[in-house]
CSV table of C-alpha atoms in Angstrom, one decimal:
chain,number,residue,atom,x,y,z
A,1149,UNK,CA,90.9,121.1,42.2
A,1150,UNK,CA,87.5,121.2,40.5
A,1151,UNK,CA,89.3,119.8,37.3
A,1152,UNK,CA,91.1,117.4,38.9
A,1153,UNK,CA,88.4,116.1,40.9
A,1154,UNK,CA,86.3,115.5,37.4
A,1155,UNK,CA,87.4,112.5,36.0
A,1156,UNK,CA,87.0,111.7,32.3
A,1157,UNK,CA,83.8,109.9,30.9
A,1158,UNK,CA,84.7,106.7,29.7
A,1159,UNK,CA,83.2,105.1,26.8
A,1160,UNK,CA,80.7,102.6,26.5
A,1161,UNK,CA,81.8,99.6,25.0
A,1162,UNK,CA,80.9,98.8,21.9
A,1163,UNK,CA,78.6,95.7,20.7
A,1164,UNK,CA,81.4,93.9,19.2
A,1165,UNK,CA,83.6,94.3,22.2
A,1166,UNK,CA,80.6,92.9,24.6
A,1167,UNK,CA,81.1,88.9,24.9
A,1168,UNK,CA,78.8,86.6,23.3
A,1169,UNK,CA,75.3,85.7,25.1
A,1170,UNK,CA,72.6,83.9,23.4
A,1171,UNK,CA,69.8,85.8,22.6
A,1172,UNK,CA,66.4,83.9,22.2
A,1173,UNK,CA,64.8,86.5,21.2
A,1174,UNK,CA,67.6,87.9,18.5
A,1175,UNK,CA,68.0,83.8,16.9
A,1176,UNK,CA,65.1,81.3,18.1
A,1177,UNK,CA,66.5,78.0,17.4
A,1178,UNK,CA,64.0,75.0,16.4
A,1179,UNK,CA,62.5,72.9,19.2
A,1180,UNK,CA,64.0,69.7,17.7
A,1181,UNK,CA,67.9,71.4,17.6
A,1182,UNK,CA,67.5,72.1,21.2
A,1183,UNK,CA,66.7,68.5,22.3
A,1184,UNK,CA,68.8,67.0,20.0
A,1185,UNK,CA,71.6,66.5,21.9
A,1186,UNK,CA,69.0,65.1,24.9
A,1187,UNK,CA,67.8,61.6,25.1
A,1188,UNK,CA,64.4,60.7,25.5
A,1189,UNK,CA,63.6,58.9,28.5
A,1190,UNK,CA,61.9,56.1,26.6
A,1191,UNK,CA,64.6,55.1,24.7
A,1192,UNK,CA,66.3,53.4,27.0
A,1193,UNK,CA,63.2,51.0,27.9
A,1194,UNK,CA,63.6,47.5,25.7
A,1195,UNK,CA,61.2,46.8,23.2
A,1196,UNK,CA,58.4,44.0,23.5
A,1197,UNK,CA,58.4,41.5,20.9
A,1198,UNK,CA,55.3,41.2,18.5
A,1199,UNK,CA,53.0,38.4,20.1
A,1200,UNK,CA,51.8,37.0,16.6
A,1201,UNK,CA,56.1,36.1,16.3
A,1202,UNK,CA,55.6,33.9,19.0
A,1203,UNK,CA,55.5,30.5,17.8
A,1204,UNK,CA,53.1,28.9,20.2
A,1205,UNK,CA,50.5,31.9,19.7
A,1206,UNK,CA,50.9,30.8,16.2
A,1207,UNK,CA,50.4,27.4,16.7
A,1208,UNK,CA,47.3,27.7,19.1
A,1209,UNK,CA,45.9,30.3,16.7
A,1210,UNK,CA,46.1,27.9,14.0
A,1211,UNK,CA,44.6,24.8,16.4
A,1212,UNK,CA,41.4,26.7,16.7
A,1213,UNK,CA,41.4,28.1,13.0
A,1214,UNK,CA,41.1,24.5,11.8
A,1215,UNK,CA,38.6,23.4,14.8
A,1216,UNK,CA,36.6,26.2,13.8
A,1217,UNK,CA,36.5,24.9,10.1
A,1218,UNK,CA,36.3,21.4,11.2
A,1219,UNK,CA,33.4,22.1,13.2
A,1220,UNK,CA,31.6,24.3,10.1
A,1221,UNK,CA,32.2,21.4,7.6
A,1222,UNK,CA,30.6,18.9,10.2
A,1223,UNK,CA,27.4,21.2,10.7
A,1224,UNK,CA,27.1,22.0,6.9
A,1225,UNK,CA,27.5,18.2,6.5
A,1226,UNK,CA,24.6,17.9,9.2
A,1227,UNK,CA,22.6,20.7,8.6
A,1228,UNK,CA,22.1,19.5,4.6
A,1229,UNK,CA,20.6,16.3,5.6
A,1230,UNK,CA,17.7,18.3,7.0
A,1231,UNK,CA,15.2,20.9,5.9
A,1232,UNK,CA,13.2,22.8,8.4
A,1233,UNK,CA,10.5,25.1,8.7
A,1234,UNK,CA,8.8,27.5,11.4
A,1235,UNK,CA,5.8,28.0,9.4
A,1236,UNK,CA,3.8,24.7,10.7
A,1237,UNK,CA,1.3,24.2,13.3
A,1238,UNK,CA,-1.2,21.1,15.0
A,1239,UNK,CA,-3.9,20.2,12.7
A,1240,UNK,CA,-7.3,18.0,12.9
A,1241,UNK,CA,-10.8,17.9,11.9
A,1242,UNK,CA,-12.7,19.7,15.0
A,1243,UNK,CA,-16.3,18.5,15.1
A,1244,UNK,CA,-18.9,21.0,15.0
A,1245,UNK,CA,-22.1,19.7,16.9
A,1246,UNK,CA,-25.7,21.5,16.3
A,1247,UNK,CA,-29.0,19.5,17.8
A,1248,UNK,CA,-31.0,18.4,14.8
A,1249,UNK,CA,-34.6,19.8,16.8
A,1250,UNK,CA,-35.6,22.7,18.2
A,1251,UNK,CA,-36.3,23.0,21.9
A,1252,UNK,CA,-35.3,24.2,25.4
A,1253,UNK,CA,-32.1,22.7,27.1
A,1254,UNK,CA,-33.3,20.5,30.0
A,1255,UNK,CA,-30.0,19.3,30.8
A,1256,UNK,CA,-25.9,19.5,30.3
A,1257,UNK,CA,-23.7,16.9,31.0
A,1258,UNK,CA,-20.4,18.0,30.0
A,1259,UNK,CA,-18.0,21.1,30.7
A,1260,UNK,CA,-15.4,23.1,29.0
A,1261,UNK,CA,-12.4,21.0,28.3
A,1262,UNK,CA,-13.3,17.8,29.4
A,1263,UNK,CA,-12.2,14.6,28.0
A,1264,UNK,CA,-15.4,12.7,26.1
A,1265,UNK,CA,-15.3,9.3,24.5
A,1266,UNK,CA,-18.0,8.1,21.7
A,1267,UNK,CA,-21.9,7.7,22.3
A,1268,UNK,CA,-21.2,9.5,25.6
A,1269,UNK,CA,-24.3,12.1,26.5
A,1270,UNK,CA,-23.4,16.0,25.9
A,1271,UNK,CA,-27.2,17.7,26.6
A,1272,UNK,CA,-30.3,16.9,26.4
A,1273,UNK,CA,-33.3,18.6,24.7
A,1274,UNK,CA,-37.2,18.8,26.2
A,1275,UNK,CA,-38.7,16.2,24.5
A,1276,UNK,CA,-42.3,16.4,25.4
A,1277,UNK,CA,-43.1,17.7,21.9
A,1278,UNK,CA,-40.8,15.2,20.1
A,1279,UNK,CA,-42.6,12.5,22.3
A,1280,UNK,CA,-46.2,14.1,21.6
A,1281,UNK,CA,-45.1,13.9,17.6
A,1282,UNK,CA,-44.5,10.4,17.8
A,1283,UNK,CA,-47.6,9.2,20.2
A,1284,UNK,CA,-49.3,10.9,17.1
A,1285,UNK,CA,-47.8,9.1,14.2
A,1286,UNK,CA,-47.8,5.9,15.8
A,1287,UNK,CA,-51.8,6.6,16.2
A,1288,UNK,CA,-52.4,7.3,12.5
A,1289,UNK,CA,-50.3,4.1,11.5
A,1290,UNK,CA,-52.6,2.5,13.4
A,1291,UNK,CA,-55.6,4.0,11.9
A,1292,UNK,CA,-53.9,3.1,8.3
A,1293,UNK,CA,-53.2,-0.2,9.0
A,1294,UNK,CA,-57.4,-0.6,9.7
A,1295,UNK,CA,-58.1,1.2,6.4
A,1296,UNK,CA,-56.0,-1.3,4.8
A,1297,UNK,CA,-57.7,-4.4,6.6
A,1298,UNK,CA,-61.0,-2.7,5.9
A,1299,UNK,CA,-59.8,-2.2,1.4
A,1300,UNK,CA,-59.0,-6.1,2.2
A,1301,UNK,CA,-62.3,-7.2,3.2
A,1302,UNK,CA,-63.8,-5.2,0.9
A,1303,UNK,CA,-61.7,-7.3,-2.1
A,1304,UNK,CA,-63.2,-10.3,-0.6
A,1305,UNK,CA,-66.8,-9.0,-0.7
A,1306,UNK,CA,-66.3,-8.1,-4.3
A,1307,UNK,CA,-64.5,-11.1,-5.2
A,1308,UNK,CA,-67.8,-13.1,-3.9
A,1309,UNK,CA,-70.1,-10.8,-5.6
A,1310,UNK,CA,-68.0,-11.3,-8.8
A,1311,UNK,CA,-68.1,-15.3,-8.5
A,1312,UNK,CA,-71.8,-15.1,-8.1
A,1313,UNK,CA,-72.1,-12.8,-11.2
A,1314,UNK,CA,-70.0,-14.8,-13.5
A,1315,UNK,CA,-72.3,-18.0,-12.1
A,1316,UNK,CA,-75.6,-15.9,-12.7
A,1317,UNK,CA,-73.8,-15.0,-16.3
A,1318,UNK,CA,-73.1,-18.4,-17.1
A,1319,UNK,CA,-76.7,-19.4,-16.2
A,1320,UNK,CA,-78.3,-16.7,-18.3
A,1321,UNK,CA,-75.6,-17.9,-21.4
A,1322,UNK,CA,-77.1,-21.6,-21.0
A,1323,UNK,CA,-80.6,-20.6,-21.1
A,1324,UNK,CA,-80.2,-18.4,-24.4
A,1325,UNK,CA,-78.5,-20.9,-25.6
A,1326,UNK,CA,-81.2,-23.3,-25.1
A,1327,UNK,CA,-84.1,-20.7,-26.1
A,1328,UNK,CA,-81.8,-20.2,-29.4
A,1329,UNK,CA,-81.7,-24.1,-30.2
A,1330,UNK,CA,-85.4,-24.4,-29.5
A,1331,UNK,CA,-85.9,-21.2,-31.9
A,1332,UNK,CA,-83.8,-22.9,-34.5
A,1333,UNK,CA,-85.8,-26.2,-34.5
A,1334,UNK,CA,-89.0,-24.6,-34.9
A,1335,UNK,CA,-87.9,-22.7,-37.6
A,1336,UNK,CA,-86.6,-26.1,-39.3
A,1337,UNK,CA,-89.6,-27.8,-38.4
A,1338,UNK,CA,-91.7,-24.8,-40.1
A,1339,UNK,CA,-89.8,-24.8,-43.4
A,1340,UNK,CA,-90.0,-28.9,-43.7
A,1341,UNK,CA,-93.8,-29.1,-42.4
A,1342,UNK,CA,-95.4,-25.9,-42.4
A,1343,UNK,CA,-98.0,-27.1,-40.4
A,1344,UNK,CA,-96.8,-29.1,-37.8
A,1345,UNK,CA,-95.5,-25.9,-35.8
A,1346,UNK,CA,-97.7,-23.0,-35.7
A,1347,UNK,CA,-96.6,-19.2,-36.1
A,1348,UNK,CA,-97.4,-18.3,-32.6
A,1349,UNK,CA,-94.9,-20.8,-31.2
A,1350,UNK,CA,-92.4,-19.7,-33.7
A,1351,UNK,CA,-93.2,-16.1,-32.3
A,1352,UNK,CA,-92.9,-17.1,-28.9
A,1353,UNK,CA,-89.3,-18.9,-29.1
A,1354,UNK,CA,-88.2,-16.0,-30.7
A,1355,UNK,CA,-89.0,-13.7,-28.3
A,1356,UNK,CA,-87.7,-16.3,-25.6
A,1357,UNK,CA,-84.5,-16.6,-27.2
A,1358,UNK,CA,-84.1,-12.5,-27.6
A,1359,UNK,CA,-85.2,-12.4,-23.9
A,1360,UNK,CA,-82.7,-14.9,-22.7
A,1361,UNK,CA,-80.2,-13.6,-24.7
A,1362,UNK,CA,-80.8,-9.9,-22.9
A,1363,UNK,CA,-80.6,-11.5,-19.4
A,1364,UNK,CA,-77.3,-12.7,-20.4
A,1365,UNK,CA,-75.8,-9.8,-21.6
A,1366,UNK,CA,-76.7,-8.1,-18.4
A,1367,UNK,CA,-75.4,-10.9,-16.3
A,1368,UNK,CA,-72.2,-10.4,-17.9
A,1369,UNK,CA,-72.1,-6.8,-17.6
A,1370,UNK,CA,-72.6,-7.4,-13.5
A,1371,UNK,CA,-69.9,-9.8,-13.7
A,1372,UNK,CA,-67.6,-7.0,-14.9
A,1373,UNK,CA,-69.3,-4.8,-12.7
A,1374,UNK,CA,-68.0,-6.7,-10.0
A,1375,UNK,CA,-64.5,-7.4,-11.7
A,1376,UNK,CA,-64.3,-3.8,-11.6
A,1377,UNK,CA,-65.4,-3.4,-7.9
A,1378,UNK,CA,-62.4,-6.0,-7.4
A,1379,UNK,CA,-59.6,-3.6,-9.3
A,1380,UNK,CA,-61.0,-0.6,-7.5
A,1381,UNK,CA,-60.5,-2.6,-4.2
A,1382,UNK,CA,-57.2,-3.7,-5.2
A,1383,UNK,CA,-56.1,-0.2,-5.7
A,1384,UNK,CA,-57.5,1.1,-2.4
A,1385,UNK,CA,-55.7,-1.7,-0.6
A,1386,UNK,CA,-52.6,-0.6,-2.1
A,1387,UNK,CA,-53.3,3.4,-1.5
A,1388,UNK,CA,-53.9,2.6,2.0
A,1389,UNK,CA,-50.7,0.3,2.5
A,1390,UNK,CA,-49.2,3.4,0.5
A,1391,UNK,CA,-50.6,5.9,3.2
A,1392,UNK,CA,-49.6,3.4,6.0
A,1393,UNK,CA,-45.9,3.0,5.0
A,1394,UNK,CA,-46.1,7.2,4.5
A,1395,UNK,CA,-47.2,7.1,8.4
A,1396,UNK,CA,-45.0,4.6,9.3
A,1397,UNK,CA,-42.1,7.0,7.7
A,1398,UNK,CA,-43.5,9.7,10.0
A,1399,UNK,CA,-43.4,8.1,12.7
A,1400,UNK,CA,-39.9,6.7,12.2
A,1401,UNK,CA,-39.0,10.4,11.8
A,1402,UNK,CA,-40.8,11.3,15.3
A,1403,UNK,CA,-39.0,8.3,16.7
A,1404,UNK,CA,-35.8,9.7,15.4
A,1405,UNK,CA,-36.8,13.0,16.6
A,1406,UNK,CA,-37.2,12.1,19.9
A,1407,UNK,CA,-34.0,10.3,19.9
A,1408,UNK,CA,-32.0,13.6,18.6
A,1409,UNK,CA,-33.1,15.8,22.0
A,1410,UNK,CA,-30.1,14.2,23.3
A,1411,UNK,CA,-27.1,15.1,22.1
A,1412,UNK,CA,-24.1,12.4,22.1
A,1413,UNK,CA,-20.5,13.0,21.3
A,1414,UNK,CA,-19.6,11.3,18.4
A,1415,UNK,CA,-15.7,10.8,18.3
A,1416,UNK,CA,-13.3,11.0,21.3
A,1417,UNK,CA,-11.6,14.2,22.3
A,1418,UNK,CA,-11.9,17.6,24.4
A,1419,UNK,CA,-15.0,19.8,24.4
A,1420,UNK,CA,-14.3,23.1,23.2
A,1421,UNK,CA,-15.9,26.6,22.6
A,1422,UNK,CA,-18.9,25.1,24.4
A,1423,UNK,CA,-21.7,28.3,24.0
A,1424,UNK,CA,-24.7,26.6,25.7
A,1425,UNK,CA,-26.5,27.2,28.6
A,1426,UNK,CA,-29.3,25.7,30.8
A,1427,UNK,CA,-32.5,26.8,29.4
A,1428,UNK,CA,-31.4,28.0,25.9
A,1429,UNK,CA,-33.6,27.7,23.4
A,1430,UNK,CA,-32.1,25.8,20.4
A,1431,UNK,CA,-32.7,25.8,16.7
A,1432,UNK,CA,-31.8,23.0,14.8
A,1433,UNK,CA,-28.3,23.5,12.8
A,1434,UNK,CA,-27.2,26.0,15.8
A,1435,UNK,CA,-23.9,25.2,16.8
A,1436,UNK,CA,-23.7,24.5,20.5
A,1437,UNK,CA,-20.0,23.2,21.1
A,1438,UNK,CA,-17.0,21.9,19.4
A,1439,UNK,CA,-14.9,18.7,20.0
A,1440,UNK,CA,-11.4,18.4,19.2
A,1441,UNK,CA,-10.3,15.0,18.4
A,1442,UNK,CA,-7.4,13.0,20.0
A,1443,UNK,CA,-6.1,12.3,16.2
A,1444,UNK,CA,-4.2,15.2,15.8
A,1445,UNK,CA,-1.3,15.6,13.3
A,1446,UNK,CA,0.9,18.7,11.5
A,1447,UNK,CA,0.5,20.8,8.8
A,1448,UNK,CA,3.9,22.1,7.6
A,1449,UNK,CA,3.9,24.6,5.2
A,1450,UNK,CA,7.6,24.0,3.4
A,1451,UNK,CA,9.1,26.3,0.9
A,1452,UNK,CA,8.7,24.8,-2.7
A,1453,UNK,CA,12.4,24.8,-3.1
A,1454,UNK,CA,12.7,22.7,0.1
A,1455,UNK,CA,10.8,19.6,-1.5
A,1456,UNK,CA,13.2,18.3,-4.1
A,1457,UNK,CA,14.5,15.7,-2.1
A,1458,UNK,CA,11.2,15.3,0.2
A,1459,UNK,CA,9.4,12.0,0.0
A,1460,UNK,CA,6.4,10.3,1.9
A,1461,UNK,CA,7.6,8.3,5.3
A,1462,UNK,CA,10.8,9.9,5.9
A,1463,UNK,CA,11.4,10.8,9.5
A,1464,UNK,CA,10.7,13.8,10.8
A,1465,UNK,CA,12.0,15.4,14.4
A,1466,UNK,CA,9.6,17.6,15.9
A,1467,UNK,CA,9.7,20.2,18.9
A,1468,UNK,CA,6.4,21.7,19.8
A,1469,UNK,CA,6.0,25.6,21.7
A,1470,UNK,CA,4.1,24.2,24.1
A,1471,UNK,CA,6.3,21.4,25.2
A,1472,UNK,CA,10.1,22.8,24.6
A,1473,UNK,CA,11.9,20.8,26.6
A,1474,UNK,CA,10.4,17.4,24.5
A,1475,UNK,CA,11.2,16.1,21.3
A,1476,UNK,CA,8.8,14.1,18.8
A,1477,UNK,CA,9.1,11.2,16.2
A,1478,UNK,CA,7.0,11.6,13.1
A,1479,UNK,CA,7.2,10.9,9.6
A,1480,UNK,CA,5.7,12.6,6.4
A,1481,UNK,CA,2.6,11.4,5.6
A,1482,UNK,CA,1.6,13.2,2.2
A,1483,UNK,CA,2.5,16.3,0.2
A,1484,UNK,CA,-0.3,18.6,-1.1
A,1485,UNK,CA,-0.7,18.4,-5.3
A,1486,UNK,CA,-0.9,21.8,-5.1
A,1487,UNK,CA,0.2,25.2,-3.6
A,1488,UNK,CA,-1.7,26.6,-0.7
A,1489,UNK,CA,-2.3,30.1,-2.8
A,1490,UNK,CA,-4.2,28.0,-5.4
A,1491,UNK,CA,-6.8,27.2,-3.2
A,1492,UNK,CA,-7.3,30.6,-1.8
A,1493,UNK,CA,-11.0,32.3,-2.6
A,1494,UNK,CA,-9.0,34.4,-5.1
A,1495,UNK,CA,-6.5,32.2,-6.7
A,1496,UNK,CA,-3.5,34.5,-8.1
A,1497,UNK,CA,-3.9,35.3,-11.6
A,1498,UNK,CA,-0.1,35.4,-13.2
A,1499,UNK,CA,-1.3,35.6,-16.8
A,1500,UNK,CA,-2.2,39.3,-16.5
A,1501,UNK,CA,-0.4,42.1,-15.5
A,1502,UNK,CA,2.9,42.2,-14.2
A,1503,UNK,CA,4.5,39.1,-12.9
A,1504,UNK,CA,7.0,39.0,-9.5
A,1505,UNK,CA,8.1,35.6,-8.8
A,1506,UNK,CA,7.7,34.4,-5.2
A,1507,UNK,CA,8.6,31.1,-3.7
A,1508,UNK,CA,5.2,29.5,-2.8
A,1509,UNK,CA,4.8,27.1,0.0
A,1510,UNK,CA,3.3,23.6,0.0
A,1511,UNK,CA,1.1,21.9,2.6
A,1512,UNK,CA,3.0,18.8,3.8
A,1513,UNK,CA,1.3,16.2,6.2
A,1514,UNK,CA,3.3,15.0,9.3
A,1515,UNK,CA,1.7,12.1,11.6
A,1516,UNK,CA,3.5,11.3,15.1
A,1517,UNK,CA,4.6,8.2,15.5
A,1518,UNK,CA,3.4,8.2,19.2
A,1519,UNK,CA,1.0,10.5,20.1
A,1520,UNK,CA,2.1,12.5,22.5
A,1521,UNK,CA,0.1,12.1,25.9
A,1522,UNK,CA,1.8,14.2,28.5
A,1523,UNK,CA,1.8,17.7,26.0
A,1524,UNK,CA,-1.5,18.9,25.4
A,1525,UNK,CA,-2.0,19.3,21.9
A,1526,UNK,CA,-4.9,21.1,20.0
A,1527,UNK,CA,-5.3,22.9,16.5
A,1528,UNK,CA,-3.1,26.1,15.6
A,1529,UNK,CA,-0.2,25.5,18.1
A,1530,UNK,CA,3.1,26.2,16.7
A,1531,UNK,CA,5.4,23.7,15.7
A,1532,UNK,CA,8.9,23.3,14.4
A,1533,UNK,CA,9.4,20.0,12.3
A,1534,UNK,CA,13.0,19.4,11.0
A,1535,UNK,CA,12.7,16.6,8.1
A,1536,UNK,CA,15.4,14.1,7.4
A,1537,UNK,CA,15.8,14.3,3.6
A,1538,UNK,CA,19.4,12.7,3.2
A,1539,UNK,CA,19.9,9.6,5.4
């Protein structure tokens, strides 16, 4: 029973007898081969056509490109007619005012930035010192005039003395001639008839002739002295007149100095840079204020390569930074003969050392056709001129 109860052990199936099962660890397959038989989900969607193959897109793109080319050509044709620069500014000749006499400021008539016309009073310097100098000079002129009159009176007196001396000399000459004739007759009579004339008479006639001749010479010398006194008086008159003219010049200068105690505006413009106050003591030549004239222009520094077609009289359009919404008309007035660096304190010496060519700038003067009144203009303000070089 025990032997029957025991069952014989069944043999394990061999490996070859087992059914074929996939073993991913034993024989792995590539991922591509796994899904080779499966379809991707995107393959079922229809592909979008390229927009560049759309005729409408190509037409619009071509039209835009053509418009851009035409606009670029038109811009180039317009731009080549003009030359412009940013290196430009308003320019004028500022009038710097200074007194010509010394003194303290007694009154000021103007304030900063006000507009003045030619001849308007600006300030006064205390005139008392200049007035005293004028009175002194006028007194000296009067004194010199009296000296001239005195010298002229002396001329008249010396003239009378000279005429009297000439008359005395003429009378003495006549008496001397008469005495000489008497002596000649006595000598002739003594030679012809020795007994008719005594020697005493001859000696007396000779002495009388010599005496009268001496009196004649003395009268002539007196006449010459009187004539010399006339010349001296004439010289004194000339000296007095010269002194009078010199004193008249001093009086005129004193009058000018008195007038210079008031400072006037020489040109129309606006007051700027006022540095004087009431009571300041000023010296001649000390700047007290400046006037910016109403007449202004533009100094534009163009590159020398921009001047090939630039000529005097060409139209200029100007934009001013202080008035950005306004455009002003102007014209080229003149072109400076020479670049700006040639007028510097230390001009370039290109004949020595290495040389690197640098495009120079040449100042061009541009004048407004109509001066803009509504826009406040002053020297140094930036502008942007554009010159029409090709009509």
